[in-house]
Amino acid sequence: MSEVTLAELCIFAASEAFRGNGEVVATGVGPVPRLGASLAKLTHTPELMMTDGEAYLVEQPVPIGPRGDYKPKFAGHLPFSRFFDSAVWSGRRHAMVTPTQIDRFGQINLSQLGGTHQQPKTQMLGVRGFPGNTIYHPNSFFFPSHTPRVFVAGEVDMVSGVGYNPAKRVPGGNYSAVDLRVIVTNLCVMDFGGKDNAIRVVSLHPGVTFEQVQEATGFELERGDIVETALPGAEELAIIARLDPHNIRASVIKDNPPARVGQA
């Protein structure tokens, strides 16, 4: 029996977001999303494309952290300028990212908190590439700490990425490319299958109740056909350990796991 940590459970759940995506660039921003995308490529969806994070496509996902003697297995040159043409603007990319805030309809914020647009209380990164990313290709999200400060009531403090908010839809506008898919947190897995594409809960991590998730969320959640989040098996755990030889995953989710579950 192998013990599964909360971080490993989240990595496995993140990998499922990429299942069956086909030949698209899988981009995981941050240790858990990147390990999830890598696990997906090495198990159920080998046709996924991945980069070394710099300028090349790779045959095998590159382990995270210091590489030591590891030499990436390059598959082709993909400079930053060409990445937009071949993946982003063509829709052939699925990114999993961690914004600062998200609201009921998937609008995201990583730009500023509080105050006004002219004088925010906290200034962060700016919108970066999110306005374009959220209208050109599929996106999923990972949050290591599920709280009402992240899943906010009302609307995010600044809309940095497009969501499904019906109040923001202009008659006659084309929103067909907005494709938000999965949210993985330290408590549950959610999607956008609620009314008007609102966020709904689809699985709960072992030991977590729907009421706990609702209490940690600033808006009313919808319920799907809720199941318990699946756990990785021995094969997946071995791959995760190989991709994260420095155990960086252990520092990502600081909350104690709801349970450490034995897995054959």
Short mmCIF file of N, CA, C and O in Angstrom, two decimals, residues 103-106 163-166 169 178 180 191-200 222:
data_model
loop_
_atom_site.label_atom_id
_atom_site.label_comp_id
_atom_site.label_asym_id
_atom_site.label_seq_id
_atom_site.Cartn_x
_atom_site.Cartn_y
_atom_site.Cartn_z
N ASP A 103 -14.48 34.15 -9.99
CA ASP A 103 -15.86 34.31 -9.53
C ASP A 103 -16.74 33.20 -10.09
O ASP A 103 -16.27 32.27 -10.75
N ARG A 104 -18.03 33.31 -9.81
CA ARG A 104 -18.98 32.24 -10.10
C ARG A 104 -18.98 31.83 -11.57
O ARG A 104 -19.20 30.68 -11.90
N PHE A 105 -18.73 32.78 -12.46
CA PHE A 105 -18.78 32.49 -13.89
C PHE A 105 -17.40 32.39 -14.53
O PHE A 105 -17.26 32.48 -15.74
N GLY A 106 -16.38 32.19 -13.71
CA GLY A 106 -15.06 31.92 -14.26
C GLY A 106 -14.26 33.12 -14.69
O GLY A 106 -13.21 32.97 -15.31
N GLY A 163 -14.78 35.17 -18.75
CA GLY A 163 -15.53 34.03 -18.26
C GLY A 163 -16.87 33.92 -18.96
O GLY A 163 -17.03 34.37 -20.10
N TYR A 164 -17.84 33.36 -18.24
CA TYR A 164 -19.16 33.13 -18.82
C TYR A 164 -20.22 34.09 -18.27
O TYR A 164 -21.41 33.85 -18.47
N ASN A 165 -19.84 35.15 -17.59
CA ASN A 165 -20.80 36.05 -16.96
C ASN A 165 -21.83 36.55 -17.98
O ASN A 165 -21.48 37.31 -18.88
N PRO A 166 -23.11 36.15 -17.84
CA PRO A 166 -24.09 36.58 -18.84
C PRO A 166 -24.29 38.09 -18.87
O PRO A 166 -24.69 38.65 -19.90
N ARG A 169 -22.14 39.74 -21.56
CA ARG A 169 -22.29 39.34 -22.96
C ARG A 169 -23.02 40.41 -23.76
O ARG A 169 -24.11 40.83 -23.40
N VAL A 178 -14.67 30.78 -25.91
CA VAL A 178 -14.45 30.74 -24.45
C VAL A 178 -14.69 29.31 -23.99
O VAL A 178 -15.79 28.78 -24.11
N LEU A 180 -13.73 27.21 -20.72
CA LEU A 180 -13.19 26.95 -19.38
C LEU A 180 -13.62 25.55 -18.96
O LEU A 180 -14.80 25.20 -19.10
N ASP A 191 -16.29 22.07 -12.25
CA ASP A 191 -16.30 22.42 -13.67
C ASP A 191 -17.27 23.58 -13.87
O ASP A 191 -17.68 24.24 -12.91
N PHE A 192 -17.64 23.84 -15.12
CA PHE A 192 -18.51 24.97 -15.45
C PHE A 192 -19.82 24.47 -16.04
O PHE A 192 -20.37 25.06 -16.97
N GLY A 193 -20.34 23.40 -15.45
CA GLY A 193 -21.55 22.77 -15.96
C GLY A 193 -22.82 23.23 -15.31
O GLY A 193 -23.88 22.63 -15.54
N GLY A 194 -22.77 24.29 -14.48
CA GLY A 194 -23.97 24.80 -13.85
C GLY A 194 -24.79 25.67 -14.79
O GLY A 194 -24.47 25.82 -15.98
N LYS A 195 -25.86 26.27 -14.26
CA LYS A 195 -26.71 27.14 -15.07
C LYS A 195 -25.89 28.31 -15.60
O LYS A 195 -25.14 28.94 -14.87
N ASP A 196 -26.04 28.60 -16.89
CA ASP A 196 -25.28 29.68 -17.54
C ASP A 196 -23.77 29.48 -17.39
O ASP A 196 -23.00 30.43 -17.32
N ASN A 197 -23.35 28.21 -17.32
CA ASN A 197 -21.93 27.85 -17.17
C ASN A 197 -21.35 28.30 -15.83
O ASN A 197 -20.15 28.57 -15.72
N ALA A 198 -22.16 28.34 -14.81
CA ALA A 198 -21.66 28.64 -13.46
C ALA A 198 -20.85 27.46 -12.93
O ALA A 198 -20.98 26.33 -13.38
N ILE A 199 -20.00 27.76 -11.97
CA ILE A 199 -19.15 26.72 -11.37
C ILE A 199 -20.00 25.74 -10.57
O ILE A 199 -20.90 26.12 -9.83
N ARG A 200 -19.71 24.46 -10.72
CA ARG A 200 -20.38 23.43 -9.93
C ARG A 200 -19.34 22.42 -9.42
O ARG A 200 -18.27 22.25 -10.02
N GLU A 222 -23.14 25.19 -7.33
CA GLU A 222 -24.08 24.19 -7.84
C GLU A 222 -23.47 22.81 -7.68
O GLU A 222 -22.24 22.65 -7.56
#
